[in-house]
Amino acid sequence: DIQMTQSPSSLSASVGDRVTITCRASQGISNYLAWYQQKPGKVPKLLIYAASTLQSGVPSRFSGSGSGTDFTLTISSLQPEDVATYYCQKYNSASSTFGPGTKVDIK
Amino acid sequence: EVQLVESGGGLVKPGGSLRLSCAASGFTFSSYSMNWVRQAPGKGLEWVSSISSSSSYIYYADSVKGRFTISRDNAKNSLYLQMNSLRAEDTAVYYCARGGGYCSGGSCYSAYWGQGTLVTVSS
């Protein structure tokens, strides 16, 4: 099975900072990669699919890139409402594994 | 507006069974893959199972294979998860989620999520 890893596991940044989260697949998955945001006590929300396509209604400060095995989620200017845990998920085959998550908070 | 409403969660003893349902509305149910995703208390998201729009593709996580069965009734706009031989480690909030438009076979990301239903497996 393809394994998904994320780094860092947590980060603390200041409002306005550029934040980058990395997701790595143990084998190539083309661009079948999604990113989700889960705020504390809330339902997960889709941010990006197909590695770089922004879901409708998601602020443009969020962006995704990558293909194959290495992917990134970037928040161009961190806002207080972005405090959340972020998960990547691959969906290229019979197993749609999530990464372990990256917790983002404000410094 | 897309709505997904899960039901059927509750307290069950180890070895017991439970059937979760998900009522869908606000979209053409028969056109989309559907997923079940769970989250144990204080833990991350875990994909459980997926079913394609016409039930041609069905997938399970290794952790539930042979114990859980996903199904759908397109005439009733409903998704189901039959859970047998439940274990303590199956304790989680179970989310029903609708697939998006860019999928790989029967595998799809989750574009819309329900509020979840809590399953607790304990004696």
Short mmCIF file of C-alpha atoms in Angstrom, two decimals:
data_model
loop_
_atom_site.label_atom_id
_atom_site.label_comp_id
_atom_site.label_asym_id
_atom_site.label_seq_id
_atom_site.Cartn_x
_atom_site.Cartn_y
_atom_site.Cartn_z
CA ASP A 1 0.00 0.00 0.00
CA ILE A 2 1.07 3.56 -0.68
CA GLN A 3 1.88 5.49 2.50
CA MET A 4 1.33 9.21 2.96
CA THR A 5 3.53 11.37 5.17
CA GLN A 6 3.25 15.03 6.07
CA SER A 7 5.72 17.52 7.43
CA PRO A 8 5.89 19.23 9.74
CA SER A 9 3.47 17.59 12.16
CA SER A 10 2.79 21.00 13.66
CA LEU A 11 3.84 24.58 13.15
CA SER A 12 3.32 27.96 14.72
CA ALA A 13 3.48 31.08 12.56
CA SER A 14 2.58 34.75 12.76
CA VAL A 15 -0.39 36.39 11.07
CA GLY A 16 0.65 37.32 7.55
CA ASP A 17 3.37 34.67 7.30
CA ARG A 18 3.69 32.37 4.32
CA VAL A 19 3.12 28.78 5.46
CA THR A 20 4.07 25.64 3.53
CA ILE A 21 3.03 22.07 4.37
CA THR A 22 4.54 19.11 2.57
CA CYS A 23 2.89 15.80 1.73
CA ARG A 24 4.83 12.86 0.33
CA ALA A 25 3.55 9.61 -1.19
CA SER A 26 5.67 6.46 -0.99
CA GLN A 27 4.92 5.82 -4.69
CA GLY A 28 3.79 8.03 -7.55
CA ILE A 29 0.14 9.03 -7.51
CA SER A 30 0.08 11.42 -10.49
CA ASN A 31 -2.01 14.39 -9.32
CA TYR A 32 -4.68 12.45 -7.41
CA LEU A 33 -4.10 14.40 -4.23
CA ALA A 34 -6.52 16.44 -2.13
CA TRP A 35 -6.05 18.78 0.83
CA TYR A 36 -8.55 19.28 3.66
CA GLN A 37 -8.83 21.73 6.52
CA GLN A 38 -10.38 20.69 9.83
CA LYS A 39 -10.95 23.38 12.42
CA PRO A 40 -11.27 22.29 16.06
CA GLY A 41 -14.59 20.57 16.65
CA LYS A 42 -15.69 20.98 13.05
CA VAL A 43 -16.26 18.82 9.98
CA PRO A 44 -13.38 18.56 7.49
CA LYS A 45 -13.55 20.88 4.51
CA LEU A 46 -12.10 20.29 1.05
CA LEU A 47 -9.58 22.94 0.04
CA ILE A 48 -7.83 21.56 -3.04
CA TYR A 49 -8.22 18.58 -5.36
CA ALA A 50 -6.20 17.30 -8.29
CA ALA A 51 -3.15 18.59 -6.40
CA SER A 52 -3.64 22.21 -7.43
CA THR A 53 -7.31 22.95 -8.18
CA LEU A 54 -8.91 25.24 -5.62
CA GLN A 55 -12.37 24.13 -4.48
CA SER A 56 -15.07 26.70 -5.11
CA GLY A 57 -15.37 29.22 -2.30
CA VAL A 58 -11.92 28.60 -0.82
CA PRO A 59 -9.87 31.78 -0.33
CA SER A 60 -7.17 32.36 -2.93
CA ARG A 61 -4.45 32.54 -0.26
CA PHE A 62 -4.55 28.73 -0.33
CA SER A 63 -2.70 27.00 -3.16
CA GLY A 64 -1.44 23.52 -3.94
CA SER A 65 1.29 22.16 -6.15
CA GLY A 66 3.13 18.97 -6.99
CA SER A 67 2.80 15.75 -8.90
CA GLY A 68 4.06 12.22 -8.56
CA THR A 69 5.27 11.82 -4.99
CA ASP A 70 5.83 15.33 -3.60
CA PHE A 71 3.12 17.88 -2.93
CA THR A 72 2.78 21.16 -1.07
CA LEU A 73 -0.04 23.21 0.40
CA THR A 74 0.78 26.89 0.76
CA ILE A 75 -1.05 29.57 2.70
CA SER A 76 0.32 32.81 1.27
CA SER A 77 -0.67 35.01 4.21
CA LEU A 78 -1.73 33.20 7.36
CA GLN A 79 -4.95 34.47 8.95
CA PRO A 80 -6.33 33.78 12.45
CA GLU A 81 -9.20 31.77 10.94
CA ASP A 82 -6.68 29.38 9.35
CA VAL A 83 -5.92 27.77 12.70
CA ALA A 84 -6.72 24.13 11.94
CA THR A 85 -5.30 20.73 11.17
CA TYR A 86 -4.56 20.12 7.49
CA TYR A 87 -4.68 16.68 5.90
CA CYS A 88 -3.60 15.44 2.50
CA GLN A 89 -5.29 12.42 0.90
CA LYS A 90 -4.40 10.37 -2.11
CA TYR A 91 -7.20 8.87 -4.20
CA ASN A 92 -5.52 7.22 -7.16
CA SER A 93 -6.38 3.61 -6.45
CA ALA A 94 -8.42 1.25 -4.33
CA SER A 95 -7.04 2.76 -1.13
CA SER A 96 -7.65 6.46 -0.42
CA THR A 97 -5.19 7.05 2.40
CA PHE A 98 -4.98 10.24 4.44
CA GLY A 99 -1.77 11.75 5.71
CA PRO A 100 -1.34 12.08 9.50
CA GLY A 101 -2.13 15.80 9.52
CA THR A 102 -0.33 19.07 10.21
CA LYS A 103 -1.57 21.27 13.02
CA VAL A 104 -1.25 24.99 12.34
CA ASP A 105 -1.62 27.67 14.98
CA ILE A 106 -0.80 31.32 15.48
CA LYS A 107 2.39 32.40 17.20
CA GLU B 1 -27.52 22.85 -1.37
CA VAL B 2 -25.76 19.54 -0.81
CA GLN B 3 -26.91 17.87 2.39
CA LEU B 4 -25.67 14.63 3.89
CA VAL B 5 -27.25 13.38 7.10
CA GLU B 6 -25.83 10.34 8.86
CA SER B 7 -27.77 8.20 11.32
CA GLY B 8 -27.50 4.87 13.07
CA GLY B 9 -24.59 5.51 15.40
CA GLY B 10 -24.63 4.56 19.05
CA LEU B 11 -23.17 2.33 21.73
CA VAL B 12 -22.53 -1.30 20.83
CA LYS B 13 -20.67 -4.13 22.56
CA PRO B 14 -17.52 -5.65 21.06
CA GLY B 15 -18.46 -8.24 18.48
CA GLY B 16 -21.76 -6.53 17.80
CA SER B 17 -23.18 -5.00 14.63
CA LEU B 18 -24.45 -1.61 13.56
CA ARG B 19 -25.80 -0.19 10.31
CA LEU B 20 -25.09 3.40 9.44
CA SER B 21 -27.21 5.31 6.95
CA CYS B 22 -26.60 8.53 5.08
CA ALA B 23 -29.48 10.44 3.51
CA ALA B 24 -28.39 12.64 0.61
CA SER B 25 -30.16 15.61 -0.94
CA GLY B 26 -29.43 18.67 -3.06
CA PHE B 27 -27.63 16.82 -5.86
CA THR B 28 -28.08 13.92 -8.28
CA PHE B 29 -27.06 11.13 -5.92
CA SER B 30 -26.72 8.49 -8.66
CA SER B 31 -24.00 10.52 -10.40
CA TYR B 32 -21.40 10.56 -7.64
CA SER B 33 -19.08 8.22 -5.80
CA MET B 34 -19.58 8.18 -2.05
CA ASN B 35 -17.16 7.66 0.81
CA TRP B 36 -17.18 6.78 4.49
CA VAL B 37 -14.42 8.39 6.56
CA ARG B 38 -13.97 8.02 10.31
CA GLN B 39 -12.14 9.86 13.04
CA ALA B 40 -11.34 8.28 16.38
CA PRO B 41 -11.44 10.64 19.39
CA GLY B 42 -8.44 12.97 19.25
CA LYS B 43 -7.02 11.26 16.16
CA GLY B 44 -6.68 11.98 12.47
CA LEU B 45 -8.93 11.14 9.56
CA GLU B 46 -9.11 7.54 8.35
CA TRP B 47 -10.65 6.56 5.02
CA VAL B 48 -12.97 3.57 5.54
CA SER B 49 -14.71 2.70 2.27
CA SER B 50 -15.76 4.01 -1.14
CA ILE B 51 -18.45 3.06 -3.63
CA SER B 52 -18.76 4.32 -7.19
CA SER B 53 -21.95 5.85 -8.56
CA SER B 54 -23.36 2.58 -9.93
CA SER B 55 -21.73 0.35 -7.29
CA SER B 56 -19.32 -1.04 -9.90
CA TYR B 57 -16.29 -0.20 -7.76
CA ILE B 58 -16.22 -0.88 -4.03
CA TYR B 59 -13.12 -0.43 -1.89
CA TYR B 60 -12.31 -0.93 1.79
CA ALA B 61 -9.50 -0.03 4.12
CA ASP B 62 -7.55 -3.07 5.30
CA SER B 63 -8.66 -2.31 8.87
CA VAL B 64 -12.32 -3.01 8.04
CA LYS B 65 -12.12 -5.43 5.11
CA GLY B 66 -14.24 -8.51 5.71
CA ARG B 67 -16.18 -6.85 8.55
CA PHE B 68 -17.78 -3.78 6.95
CA THR B 69 -19.98 -3.62 3.85
CA ILE B 70 -20.74 -0.43 1.95
CA SER B 71 -23.83 -0.18 -0.22
CA ARG B 72 -26.10 2.42 -1.78
CA ASP B 73 -29.68 2.72 -2.98
CA ASN B 74 -29.79 5.30 -5.76
CA ALA B 75 -33.60 5.20 -5.81
CA LYS B 76 -33.66 6.26 -2.16
CA ASN B 77 -30.67 8.65 -2.35
CA SER B 78 -29.07 6.72 0.48
CA LEU B 79 -25.68 5.33 1.43
CA TYR B 80 -25.14 2.59 3.99
CA LEU B 81 -22.36 1.03 6.02
CA GLN B 82 -23.04 -2.35 7.61
CA MET B 83 -20.53 -2.88 10.40
CA ASN B 84 -20.09 -6.36 11.87
CA SER B 85 -17.66 -7.85 14.40
CA LEU B 86 -17.09 -4.41 15.87
CA ARG B 87 -13.98 -3.77 17.93
CA ALA B 88 -13.02 -1.09 20.43
CA GLU B 89 -10.72 0.44 17.81
CA ASP B 90 -13.74 1.08 15.56
CA THR B 91 -14.91 3.74 18.03
CA ALA B 92 -15.05 6.96 16.03
CA VAL B 93 -17.18 9.60 14.41
CA TYR B 94 -18.20 8.24 11.01
CA TYR B 95 -18.62 10.75 8.20
CA CYS B 96 -20.51 10.25 4.98
CA ALA B 97 -18.95 12.21 2.13
CA ARG B 98 -19.79 12.87 -1.50
CA GLY B 99 -17.15 12.47 -4.15
CA GLY B 100 -16.09 15.26 -6.45
CA GLY B 101 -15.75 15.47 -10.20
CA TYR B 102 -12.13 14.41 -10.72
CA CYS B 103 -11.81 10.80 -9.72
CA SER B 104 -9.68 7.75 -10.44
CA GLY B 105 -11.93 4.79 -11.15
CA GLY B 106 -14.10 4.44 -8.07
CA SER B 107 -11.74 6.45 -5.88
CA CYS B 108 -12.58 10.07 -5.31
CA TYR B 109 -11.82 12.87 -2.95
CA SER B 110 -14.57 14.02 -0.58
CA ALA B 111 -16.07 17.29 -1.75
CA TYR B 112 -18.93 17.49 0.75
CA TRP B 113 -19.22 16.03 4.24
CA GLY B 114 -22.03 15.23 6.63
CA GLN B 115 -21.91 16.16 10.31
CA GLY B 116 -20.99 12.63 11.33
CA THR B 117 -22.42 10.01 13.64
CA LEU B 118 -20.62 8.65 16.70
CA VAL B 119 -20.06 4.93 17.04
CA THR B 120 -18.84 3.73 20.43
CA VAL B 121 -17.75 0.12 20.86
CA SER B 122 -17.51 -0.73 24.53
CA SER B 123 -18.65 -3.38 26.99
#
